């Protein structure tokens, strides 16, 4: 972690919230089959915090300004634990909106105790908005910044998880990819068209595992910060997801578009 973000009272708050989150999340582990789901989300959460910290640093935020995005990164998926315990799925459309559930449970568990009221509102807002398909057009600037950083951090780490998951010959846990159907070459043309049009796709359109990969590729168009684009490039995650798709001529055209658009974003250009 950067020294300037590790200094001061802010870091004590992050540590306290982190400890509270771990106590809450580890309470779901009980040595049974579903421990994998909770472990996956604990691991994801801690990595999203790391990515959020790196983005805050890359974007030049002060330790104070970084606090809301970092606390929201720690708490964004609190709802995944009760969601999986009750419904045995991570599919919101078959259960509940897990961001709403995160807000309800983090309040119930008092996971923001000791956090000043203004900061608490920012964290709750960013948690609530982390999985919205699009952010509302008007948001207070501090909330907008926190929400954007959490969304970027979450996406970058979901890419890591999906690359690991889709690289397994027989995924033991189809829940990880929201139970999308396996097929080596099938994908839904509308999902591809959406990415080619640089539009944000929708989880509800996913039928095949390749649709999920296409949706993830399309996240290039939903990254908010230059630092997230740089991390995406440095980690090679975009290439890795593209490699997992069938290499037909449509996908090759997509690869060309994505490579050109990522290069533009890295130069600081806005995309069309
Ligand atoms: Fe989430």
Coordinates of C-alpha atoms in Angstrom, one line a residue, residues 23-206:
X23 CA -15.8 -11.5 11.6
X24 CA -19.1 -11.2 9.8
X25 CA -18.0 -13.2 6.7
X26 CA -16.1 -15.9 8.6
X27 CA -19.3 -16.5 10.6
X28 CA -20.7 -18.1 7.4
X29 CA -18.0 -20.7 7.2
X30 CA -18.9 -24.0 8.8
X31 CA -16.8 -26.7 7.1
X32 CA -19.5 -27.7 4.6
X33 CA -19.7 -27.7 0.8
X34 CA -20.9 -24.1 0.5
X35 CA -17.7 -22.8 2.2
X36 CA -16.2 -22.4 -1.3
X37 CA -18.8 -19.7 -2.0
X38 CA -18.1 -17.7 1.1
X39 CA -14.3 -18.1 0.8
X40 CA -14.5 -16.9 -2.8
X41 CA -16.3 -13.7 -1.7
X42 CA -14.0 -13.1 1.2
X43 CA -11.0 -13.4 -1.1
X44 CA -12.7 -11.2 -3.7
X45 CA -13.5 -8.5 -1.2
X46 CA -9.9 -8.3 0.1
X47 CA -8.6 -8.1 -3.5
X48 CA -11.2 -5.4 -4.4
X49 CA -9.9 -3.4 -1.5
X50 CA -6.3 -3.7 -2.8
X51 CA -7.4 -2.7 -6.3
X52 CA -9.4 0.3 -5.0
X53 CA -6.4 1.4 -3.0
X54 CA -4.2 1.2 -6.1
X55 CA -6.8 3.2 -8.1
X56 CA -7.1 5.9 -5.4
X57 CA -3.3 6.2 -5.5
X58 CA -3.1 6.2 -9.3
X59 CA -5.8 8.8 -9.5
X60 CA -4.0 11.0 -7.0
X61 CA -6.6 10.9 -4.2
X62 CA -5.5 12.0 -0.7
X63 CA -5.8 9.4 2.1
X64 CA -9.0 11.2 3.3
X65 CA -10.6 11.2 -0.2
X66 CA -9.7 7.5 -0.6
X67 CA -11.5 6.5 2.6
X68 CA -15.0 6.2 1.2
X69 CA -14.1 4.2 -1.9
X70 CA -11.9 1.9 0.2
X71 CA -14.5 1.3 2.9
X72 CA -17.2 0.7 0.2
X73 CA -14.8 -1.8 -1.5
X74 CA -14.6 -3.7 1.8
X75 CA -18.4 -3.8 2.2
X76 CA -19.8 -3.9 -1.3
X77 CA -20.5 -7.7 -1.3
X78 CA -21.6 -8.2 2.3
X79 CA -25.0 -9.2 0.8
X80 CA -23.5 -12.1 -1.1
X81 CA -23.2 -14.1 2.2
X82 CA -26.9 -14.0 3.2
X83 CA -27.9 -14.3 -0.5
X84 CA -26.0 -17.5 -1.0
X85 CA -27.1 -19.0 2.3
X86 CA -30.7 -18.4 1.6
X87 CA -30.9 -18.9 -2.2
X88 CA -27.8 -21.0 -3.1
X89 CA -27.1 -18.7 -6.0
X90 CA -25.4 -15.5 -6.9
X91 CA -27.9 -14.7 -9.6
X92 CA -29.7 -11.6 -8.4
X93 CA -32.6 -12.1 -10.9
X94 CA -33.4 -15.5 -9.2
X95 CA -33.0 -14.2 -5.7
X96 CA -32.5 -10.6 -4.5
X97 CA -30.5 -7.5 -5.5
X98 CA -27.4 -8.3 -3.5
X99 CA -26.3 -4.6 -3.2
X100 CA -29.5 -3.8 -1.4
X101 CA -28.9 -6.8 0.9
X102 CA -25.3 -5.5 1.5
X103 CA -26.7 -2.2 2.8
X104 CA -29.3 -3.9 5.0
X105 CA -26.8 -6.3 6.5
X106 CA -23.9 -3.9 7.0
X107 CA -26.3 -1.6 8.9
X108 CA -27.7 -4.5 10.9
X109 CA -24.2 -5.7 11.8
X110 CA -23.0 -2.2 12.6
X111 CA -20.0 -2.6 10.2
X112 CA -19.7 1.2 9.9
X113 CA -19.5 1.9 13.6
X114 CA -17.0 4.7 14.3
X115 CA -17.3 6.0 10.7
X116 CA -18.3 9.7 10.6
X117 CA -21.9 10.3 9.4
X118 CA -20.9 12.0 6.1
X119 CA -18.5 9.2 5.2
X120 CA -21.1 6.6 6.1
X121 CA -23.6 8.1 3.7
X122 CA -21.0 8.0 0.9
X123 CA -20.1 4.3 1.7
X124 CA -23.7 3.3 1.7
X125 CA -24.4 5.0 -1.6
X126 CA -21.4 3.5 -3.3
X127 CA -22.2 0.0 -2.0
X128 CA -25.8 0.4 -3.1
X129 CA -24.8 1.5 -6.6
X130 CA -21.9 -0.9 -7.1
X131 CA -23.9 -3.4 -9.3
X132 CA -26.3 -0.9 -11.0
X133 CA -26.2 -1.4 -14.8
X134 CA -25.6 2.4 -15.2
X135 CA -25.0 5.1 -12.6
X136 CA -27.7 7.7 -12.2
X137 CA -27.0 10.9 -14.4
X138 CA -26.7 13.1 -11.4
X139 CA -24.9 12.2 -8.2
X140 CA -23.0 14.4 -5.7
X141 CA -19.3 14.5 -6.9
X142 CA -17.9 12.6 -3.8
X143 CA -20.4 9.8 -4.2
X144 CA -19.9 9.6 -7.9
X145 CA -16.1 9.3 -7.4
X146 CA -16.5 6.6 -4.7
X147 CA -19.1 4.6 -6.8
X148 CA -16.9 4.8 -9.9
X149 CA -13.8 3.5 -8.1
X150 CA -15.7 0.6 -6.4
X151 CA -17.2 -0.4 -9.7
X152 CA -13.8 -0.4 -11.5
X153 CA -12.2 -2.3 -8.7
X154 CA -14.9 -4.9 -8.6
X155 CA -14.8 -5.4 -12.4
X156 CA -11.0 -5.9 -12.4
X157 CA -11.2 -8.5 -9.8
X158 CA -14.2 -10.3 -11.3
X159 CA -12.1 -10.6 -14.4
X160 CA -9.4 -12.4 -12.4
X161 CA -11.9 -14.8 -10.9
X162 CA -13.6 -15.5 -14.3
X163 CA -10.3 -16.2 -16.1
X164 CA -9.4 -18.7 -13.4
X165 CA -12.9 -20.2 -13.5
X166 CA -13.2 -20.4 -17.3
X167 CA -9.7 -21.9 -17.6
X168 CA -10.7 -25.0 -15.7
X169 CA -11.8 -27.9 -18.0
X170 CA -14.7 -28.8 -15.8
X171 CA -15.7 -26.0 -13.5
X172 CA -16.7 -27.5 -10.2
X173 CA -18.8 -24.5 -9.3
X174 CA -21.0 -23.2 -12.1
X175 CA -22.5 -20.7 -9.7
X176 CA -19.3 -18.7 -10.1
X177 CA -20.4 -17.9 -13.7
X178 CA -24.0 -17.5 -12.7
X179 CA -24.9 -20.9 -14.1
X180 CA -24.4 -19.9 -17.7
X181 CA -24.6 -23.0 -20.1
X182 CA -21.3 -24.6 -21.3
X183 CA -20.6 -24.8 -25.0
X184 CA -17.2 -24.4 -26.7
X185 CA -18.4 -22.1 -29.5
X186 CA -21.9 -20.9 -28.9
X187 CA -22.6 -17.3 -28.0
X188 CA -25.6 -14.9 -28.3
X189 CA -25.2 -12.6 -31.3
X190 CA -27.0 -9.7 -29.5
X191 CA -24.5 -9.9 -26.6
X192 CA -21.6 -9.6 -29.1
X193 CA -23.4 -6.8 -31.0
X194 CA -23.8 -4.9 -27.8
X195 CA -20.1 -5.0 -27.1
X196 CA -19.2 -4.0 -30.7
X197 CA -21.6 -1.0 -30.3
X198 CA -19.6 -0.1 -27.1
X199 CA -22.7 -0.4 -25.0
X200 CA -22.9 -1.8 -21.5
X201 CA -24.5 -5.3 -21.6
X202 CA -26.8 -6.8 -19.2
X203 CA -26.4 -10.0 -17.1
X204 CA -30.0 -10.9 -18.0
X205 CA -29.0 -11.6 -21.6
X206 CA -26.5 -14.2 -20.7

